[in-house]
CSV table of C-alpha atoms and ligand atoms in Angstrom, one decimal:
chain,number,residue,atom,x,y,z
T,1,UNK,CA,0.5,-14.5,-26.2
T,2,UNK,CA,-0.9,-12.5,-23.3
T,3,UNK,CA,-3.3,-13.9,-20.9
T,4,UNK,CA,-6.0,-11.6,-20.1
T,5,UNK,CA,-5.4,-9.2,-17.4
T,6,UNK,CA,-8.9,-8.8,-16.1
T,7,UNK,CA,-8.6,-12.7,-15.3
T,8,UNK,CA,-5.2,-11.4,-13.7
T,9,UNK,CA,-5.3,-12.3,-9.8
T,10,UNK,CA,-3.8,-9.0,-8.8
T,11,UNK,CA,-7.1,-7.5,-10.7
T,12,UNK,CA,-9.2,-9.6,-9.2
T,13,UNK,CA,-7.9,-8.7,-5.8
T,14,UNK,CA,-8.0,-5.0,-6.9
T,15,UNK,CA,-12.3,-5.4,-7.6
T,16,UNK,CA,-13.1,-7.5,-4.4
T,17,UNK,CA,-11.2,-5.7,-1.9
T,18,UNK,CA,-12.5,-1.8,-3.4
T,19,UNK,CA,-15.9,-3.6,-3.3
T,20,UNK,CA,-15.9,-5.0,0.2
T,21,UNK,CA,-14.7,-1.6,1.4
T,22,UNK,CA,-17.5,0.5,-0.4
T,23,UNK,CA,-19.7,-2.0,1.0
T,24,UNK,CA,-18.9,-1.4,4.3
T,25,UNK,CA,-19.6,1.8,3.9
T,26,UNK,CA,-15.4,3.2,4.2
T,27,UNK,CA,-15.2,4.4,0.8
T,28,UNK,CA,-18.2,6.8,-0.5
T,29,UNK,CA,-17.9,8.6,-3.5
T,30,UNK,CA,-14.0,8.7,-4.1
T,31,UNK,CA,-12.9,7.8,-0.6
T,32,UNK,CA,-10.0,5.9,-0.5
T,33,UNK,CA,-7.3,4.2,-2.3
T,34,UNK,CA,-5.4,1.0,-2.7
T,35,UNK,CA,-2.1,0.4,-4.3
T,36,UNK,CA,-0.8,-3.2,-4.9
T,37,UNK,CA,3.7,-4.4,-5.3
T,38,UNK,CA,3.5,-7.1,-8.4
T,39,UNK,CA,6.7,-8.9,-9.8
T,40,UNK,CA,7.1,-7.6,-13.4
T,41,UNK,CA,7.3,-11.9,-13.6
T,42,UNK,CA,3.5,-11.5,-12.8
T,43,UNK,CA,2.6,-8.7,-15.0
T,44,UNK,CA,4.6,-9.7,-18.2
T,45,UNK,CA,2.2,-12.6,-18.3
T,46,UNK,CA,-1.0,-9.7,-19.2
T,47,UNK,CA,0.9,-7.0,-20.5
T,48,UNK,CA,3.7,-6.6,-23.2
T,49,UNK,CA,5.6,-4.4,-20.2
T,50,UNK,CA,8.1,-2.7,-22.8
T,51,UNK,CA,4.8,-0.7,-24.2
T,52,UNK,CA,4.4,2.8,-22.2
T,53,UNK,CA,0.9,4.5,-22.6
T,54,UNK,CA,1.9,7.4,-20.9
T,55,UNK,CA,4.6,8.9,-18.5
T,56,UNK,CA,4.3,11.5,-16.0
T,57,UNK,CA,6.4,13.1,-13.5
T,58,UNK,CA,6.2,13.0,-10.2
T,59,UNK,CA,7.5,15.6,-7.5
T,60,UNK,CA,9.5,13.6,-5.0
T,61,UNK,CA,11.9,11.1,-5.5
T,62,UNK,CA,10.9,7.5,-5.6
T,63,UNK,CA,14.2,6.0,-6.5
T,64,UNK,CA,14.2,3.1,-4.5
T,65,UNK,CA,11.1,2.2,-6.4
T,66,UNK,CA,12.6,2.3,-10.0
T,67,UNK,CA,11.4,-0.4,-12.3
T,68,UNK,CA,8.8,-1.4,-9.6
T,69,UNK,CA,5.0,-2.1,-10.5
T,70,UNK,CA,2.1,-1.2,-9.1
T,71,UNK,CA,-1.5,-2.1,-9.5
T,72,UNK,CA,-3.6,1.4,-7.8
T,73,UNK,CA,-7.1,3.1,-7.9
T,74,UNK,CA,-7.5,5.8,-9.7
T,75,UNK,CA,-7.9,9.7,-8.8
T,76,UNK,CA,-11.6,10.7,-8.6
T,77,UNK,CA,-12.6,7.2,-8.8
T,78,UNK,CA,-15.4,5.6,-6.8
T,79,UNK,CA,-14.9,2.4,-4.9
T,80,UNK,CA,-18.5,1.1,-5.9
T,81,UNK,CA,-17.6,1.6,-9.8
T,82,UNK,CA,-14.3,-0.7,-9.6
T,83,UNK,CA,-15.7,-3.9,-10.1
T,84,UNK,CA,-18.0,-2.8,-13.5
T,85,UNK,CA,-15.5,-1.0,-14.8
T,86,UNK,CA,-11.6,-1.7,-13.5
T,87,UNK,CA,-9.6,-0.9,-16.9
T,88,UNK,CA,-10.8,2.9,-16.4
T,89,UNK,CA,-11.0,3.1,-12.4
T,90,UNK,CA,-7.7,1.2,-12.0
T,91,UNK,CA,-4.2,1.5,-13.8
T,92,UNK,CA,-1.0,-0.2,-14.4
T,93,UNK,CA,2.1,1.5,-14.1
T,94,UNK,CA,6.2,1.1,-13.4
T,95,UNK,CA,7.7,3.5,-11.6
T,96,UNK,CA,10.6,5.5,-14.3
T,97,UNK,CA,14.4,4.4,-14.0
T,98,UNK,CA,14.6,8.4,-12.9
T,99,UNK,CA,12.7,7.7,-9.6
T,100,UNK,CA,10.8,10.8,-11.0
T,101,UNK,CA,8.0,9.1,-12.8
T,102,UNK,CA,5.9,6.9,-13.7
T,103,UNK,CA,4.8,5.2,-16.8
T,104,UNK,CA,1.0,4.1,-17.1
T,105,UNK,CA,1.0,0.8,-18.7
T,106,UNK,CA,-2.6,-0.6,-18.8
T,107,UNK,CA,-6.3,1.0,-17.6
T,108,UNK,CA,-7.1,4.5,-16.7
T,109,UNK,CA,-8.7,4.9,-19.6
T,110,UNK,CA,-10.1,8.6,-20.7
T,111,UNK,CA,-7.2,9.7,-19.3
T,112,UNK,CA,-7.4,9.1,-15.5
T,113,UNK,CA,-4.7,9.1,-13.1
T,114,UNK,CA,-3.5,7.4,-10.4
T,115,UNK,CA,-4.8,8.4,-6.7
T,116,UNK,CA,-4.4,11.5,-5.0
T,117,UNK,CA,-2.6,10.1,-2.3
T,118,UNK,CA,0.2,8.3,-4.4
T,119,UNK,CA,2.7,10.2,-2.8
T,120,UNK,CA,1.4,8.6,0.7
T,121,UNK,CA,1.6,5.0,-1.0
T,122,UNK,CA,4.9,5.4,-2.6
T,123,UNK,CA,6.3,6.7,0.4
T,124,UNK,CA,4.7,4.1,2.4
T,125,UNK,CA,6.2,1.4,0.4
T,126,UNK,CA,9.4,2.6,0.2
T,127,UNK,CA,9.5,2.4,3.9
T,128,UNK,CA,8.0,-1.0,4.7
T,129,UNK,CA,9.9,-2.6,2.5
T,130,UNK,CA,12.8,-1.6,4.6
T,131,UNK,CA,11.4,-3.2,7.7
T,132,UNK,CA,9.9,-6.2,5.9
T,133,UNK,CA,11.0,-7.7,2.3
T,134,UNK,CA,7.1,-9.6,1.9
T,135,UNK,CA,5.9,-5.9,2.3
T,136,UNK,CA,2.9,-5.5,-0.9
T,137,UNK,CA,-0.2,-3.5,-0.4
T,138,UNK,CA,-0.8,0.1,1.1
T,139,UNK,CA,-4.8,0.5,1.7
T,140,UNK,CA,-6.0,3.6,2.5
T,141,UNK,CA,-9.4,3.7,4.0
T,142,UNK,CA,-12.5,6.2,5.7
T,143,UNK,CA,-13.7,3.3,8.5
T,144,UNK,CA,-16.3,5.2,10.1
T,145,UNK,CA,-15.7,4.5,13.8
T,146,UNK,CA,-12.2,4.6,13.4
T,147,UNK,CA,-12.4,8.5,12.4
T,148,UNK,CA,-15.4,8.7,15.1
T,149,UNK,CA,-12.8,7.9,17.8
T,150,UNK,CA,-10.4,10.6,16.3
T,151,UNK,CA,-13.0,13.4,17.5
T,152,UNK,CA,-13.6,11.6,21.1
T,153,UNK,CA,-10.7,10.2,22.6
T,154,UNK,CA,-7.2,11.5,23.4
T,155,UNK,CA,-5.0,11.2,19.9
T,156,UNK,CA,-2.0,9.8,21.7
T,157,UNK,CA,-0.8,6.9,19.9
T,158,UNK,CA,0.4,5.0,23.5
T,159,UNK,CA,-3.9,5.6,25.0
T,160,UNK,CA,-5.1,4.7,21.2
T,161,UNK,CA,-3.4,1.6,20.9
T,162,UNK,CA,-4.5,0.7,24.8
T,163,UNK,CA,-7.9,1.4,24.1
T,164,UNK,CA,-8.2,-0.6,20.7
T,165,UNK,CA,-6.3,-3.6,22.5
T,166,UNK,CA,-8.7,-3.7,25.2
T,167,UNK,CA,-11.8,-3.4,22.9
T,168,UNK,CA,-11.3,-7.1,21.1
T,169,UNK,CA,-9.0,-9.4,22.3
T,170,UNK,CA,-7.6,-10.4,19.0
T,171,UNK,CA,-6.6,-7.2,18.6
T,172,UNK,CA,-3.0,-7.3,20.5
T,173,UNK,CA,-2.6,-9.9,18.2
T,174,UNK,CA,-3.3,-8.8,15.1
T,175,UNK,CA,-1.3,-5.7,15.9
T,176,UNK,CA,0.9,-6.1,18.5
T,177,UNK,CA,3.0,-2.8,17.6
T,178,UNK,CA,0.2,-0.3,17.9
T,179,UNK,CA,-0.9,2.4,15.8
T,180,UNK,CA,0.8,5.0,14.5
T,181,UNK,CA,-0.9,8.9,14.6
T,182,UNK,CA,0.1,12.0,12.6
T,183,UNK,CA,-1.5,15.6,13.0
T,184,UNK,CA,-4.1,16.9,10.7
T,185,UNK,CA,-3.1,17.3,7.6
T,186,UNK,CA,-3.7,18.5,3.9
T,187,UNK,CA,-4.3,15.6,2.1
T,188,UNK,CA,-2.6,14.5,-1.2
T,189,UNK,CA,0.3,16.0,-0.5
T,190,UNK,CA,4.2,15.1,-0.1
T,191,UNK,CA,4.2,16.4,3.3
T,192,UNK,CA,1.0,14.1,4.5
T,193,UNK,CA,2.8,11.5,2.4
T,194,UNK,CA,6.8,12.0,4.5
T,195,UNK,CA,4.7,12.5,7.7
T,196,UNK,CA,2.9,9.3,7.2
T,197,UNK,CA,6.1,6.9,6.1
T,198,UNK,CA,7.9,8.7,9.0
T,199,UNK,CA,5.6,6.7,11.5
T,200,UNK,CA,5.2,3.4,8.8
T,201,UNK,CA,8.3,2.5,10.6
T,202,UNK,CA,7.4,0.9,13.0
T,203,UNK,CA,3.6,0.5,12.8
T,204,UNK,CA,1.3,-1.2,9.9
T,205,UNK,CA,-2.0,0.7,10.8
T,206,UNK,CA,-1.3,4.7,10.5
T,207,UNK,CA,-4.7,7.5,11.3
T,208,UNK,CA,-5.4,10.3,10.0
T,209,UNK,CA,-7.4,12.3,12.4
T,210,UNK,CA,-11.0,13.6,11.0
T,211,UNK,CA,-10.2,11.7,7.8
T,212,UNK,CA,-9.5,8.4,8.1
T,213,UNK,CA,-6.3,5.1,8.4
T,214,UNK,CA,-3.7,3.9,6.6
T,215,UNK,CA,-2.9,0.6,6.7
T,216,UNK,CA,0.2,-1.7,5.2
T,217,UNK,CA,0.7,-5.8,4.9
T,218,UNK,CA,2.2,-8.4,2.6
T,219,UNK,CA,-0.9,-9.9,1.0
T,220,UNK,CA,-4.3,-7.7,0.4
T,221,UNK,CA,-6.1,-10.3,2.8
T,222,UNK,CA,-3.7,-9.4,5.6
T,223,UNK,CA,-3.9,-5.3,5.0
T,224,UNK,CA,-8.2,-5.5,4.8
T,225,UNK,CA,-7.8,-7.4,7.8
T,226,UNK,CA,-5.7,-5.1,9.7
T,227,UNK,CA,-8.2,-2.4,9.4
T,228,UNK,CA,-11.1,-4.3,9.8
T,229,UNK,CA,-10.0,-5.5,13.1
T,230,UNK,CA,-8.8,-1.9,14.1
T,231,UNK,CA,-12.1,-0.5,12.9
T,232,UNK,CA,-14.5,-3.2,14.8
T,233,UNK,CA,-12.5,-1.9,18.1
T,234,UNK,CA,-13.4,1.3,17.2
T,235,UNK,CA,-16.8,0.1,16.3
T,236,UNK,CA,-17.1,-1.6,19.6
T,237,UNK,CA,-15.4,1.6,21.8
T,238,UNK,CA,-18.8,3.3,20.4
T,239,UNK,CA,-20.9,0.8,21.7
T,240,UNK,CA,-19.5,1.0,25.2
T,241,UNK,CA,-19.5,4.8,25.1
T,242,UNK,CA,-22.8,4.9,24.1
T,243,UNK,CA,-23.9,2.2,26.9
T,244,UNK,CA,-22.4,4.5,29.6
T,245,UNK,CA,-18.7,3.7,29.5
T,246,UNK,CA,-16.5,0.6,31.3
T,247,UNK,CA,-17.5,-1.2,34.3
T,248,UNK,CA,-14.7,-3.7,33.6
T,249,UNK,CA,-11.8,-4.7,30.8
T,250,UNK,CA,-9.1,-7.3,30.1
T,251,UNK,CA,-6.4,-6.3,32.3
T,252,UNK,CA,-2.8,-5.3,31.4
T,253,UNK,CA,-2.0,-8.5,33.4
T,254,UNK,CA,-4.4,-10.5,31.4
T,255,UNK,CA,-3.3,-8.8,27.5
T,256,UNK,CA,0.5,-9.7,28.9
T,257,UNK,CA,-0.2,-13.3,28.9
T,258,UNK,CA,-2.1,-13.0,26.0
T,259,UNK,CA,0.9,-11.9,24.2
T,260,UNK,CA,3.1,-14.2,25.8
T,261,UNK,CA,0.4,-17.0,24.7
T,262,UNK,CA,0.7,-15.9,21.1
T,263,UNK,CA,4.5,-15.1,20.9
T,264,UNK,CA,3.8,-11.3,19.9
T,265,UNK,CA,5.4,-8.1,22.0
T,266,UNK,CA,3.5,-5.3,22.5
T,267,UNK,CA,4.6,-2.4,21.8
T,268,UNK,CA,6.6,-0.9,25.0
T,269,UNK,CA,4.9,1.9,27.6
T,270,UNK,CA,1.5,1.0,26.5
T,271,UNK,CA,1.0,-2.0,29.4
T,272,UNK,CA,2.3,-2.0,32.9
T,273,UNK,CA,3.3,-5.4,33.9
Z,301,2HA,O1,-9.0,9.5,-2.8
Z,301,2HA,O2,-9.5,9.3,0.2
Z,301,2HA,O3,-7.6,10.9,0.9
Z,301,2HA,C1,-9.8,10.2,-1.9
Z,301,2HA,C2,-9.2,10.1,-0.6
Z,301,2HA,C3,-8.1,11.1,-0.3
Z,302,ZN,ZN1,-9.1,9.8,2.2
């Protein structure tokens, strides 16, 4: 027999994380969205996986992703509403043999949808699993200070990164490749979605300008992290602005050794040694 699903870890994760980022104020109304790799091992043990509620098509081609599951947020959905109510605010689906579609196998119930934005997360996954087999989760997010600095400082990715790494020392650490920036764009779209996989190369965290980051890891603890850290740089660049600018910051000198201390390399051009 099946187990049930809303005991399912992977659900569990789903209502936390969607929780902790309404509370922090990143996802009002239906800000944001959050999709989630699981092994069909994992999902067969909650769902009878050869049982298709519905299948729709898609407009791009996610063949590298046939027969793949995903646990996402659903389109219009609101963060705050996840954790009362996941089987109608999240779904369950596979993506078809095709490439072409997907088939909803559990929860957006009344006939929801997955997010806007799966284009973005599809596209995102196919490309981090490229660079990195553990790759999972794709979190999409509207951190406030994070978009703030997309209005006041320069939007080259090389200045970006410099100023988050000098912001929080942990932060050259916890991403030692940078961030990635694209233009403005239309959201939801397959162009927003290429655009953004195009620079998921070789970065995890990925902003959109006036809207908000992307952010990719191999456990949902690791992705929320990633953001959180970029976002409290950003949170403490607005302090500093507001207190009249820099007197003094760590050094290139001083964020080389403390790369060299942690065994990460920075992403080349952003410090002179
Ligand atoms: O789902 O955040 O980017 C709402 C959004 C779209
Ligand atoms: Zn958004």
């Amino acid at each position: 027999m099946y187990q049930d699903i809303l005991t399912a870890p992977f659900l569990r994760e789903m209502c936390e994380t969607t929780a902790n980022l309404y509370r922090l104020g990143w996802d009002e109304r239906n800000g944001g969205n959050i999709s989630y790799l699981i092994d069909e091992e994992e999902v067969s043990k909650y769902l009878d996986i050869t049982h298709v509620e519905r299948t729709v098509p898609m407009s791009f081609d996610a063949a590298e992703l046939a027969g793949k599951y995903f646990i996402v947020t659903g389109s219009g959905k609101y963060f705050k509403n996840v954790i009362a109510n996941p089987s109608v605010n999240l779904g369950v689906l596979r993506i078809g043999k095709d490439g072409r579609s997907y088939e909803i196998l559990w929860g957006f119930e009344g006939g929801g949808v997955p997010t806007s934005e799966l284009p973005t997360h599809l596209m995102n996954h196919m490309q981090r699993l490229k660079v990195d087999a553990n790759h999972r989760v794709i979190m999409h997010c509207h951190a406030t200070h994070l978009i703030g600095m997309t209005f006041t400082h320069h939007l080259d990715e090389i200045e970006f990164t410099k100023t988050l790494w000098e912001m929080c020392t942990e932060c050259l650490v916890v991403f030692p490749e940078g961030v990635g920036i694209i233009p403005w764009m239309v959201p939801g779209t397959d162009a927003i979605g290429e655009a953004t996989a195009e620079r998921m190369k070789d970065v995890r965290i990925v902003m959109w300008p006036h809207h908000g980051v992307f952010g990719a890891g191999t456990t949902m603890d690791e992705t929320f992290g990633l953001i959180e850290t970029a976002e409290k740089a950003a949170q403490v660049y607005t302090i500093v602005c507001a207190q009249g600018g820099k007197k003094q910051t760590i050094s290139d000198r001083q964020l080389l050794d403390l790369a060299e201390s942690f065994g990460v390399t920075p992403r080349p051009g952003v410090l002179q040694a």
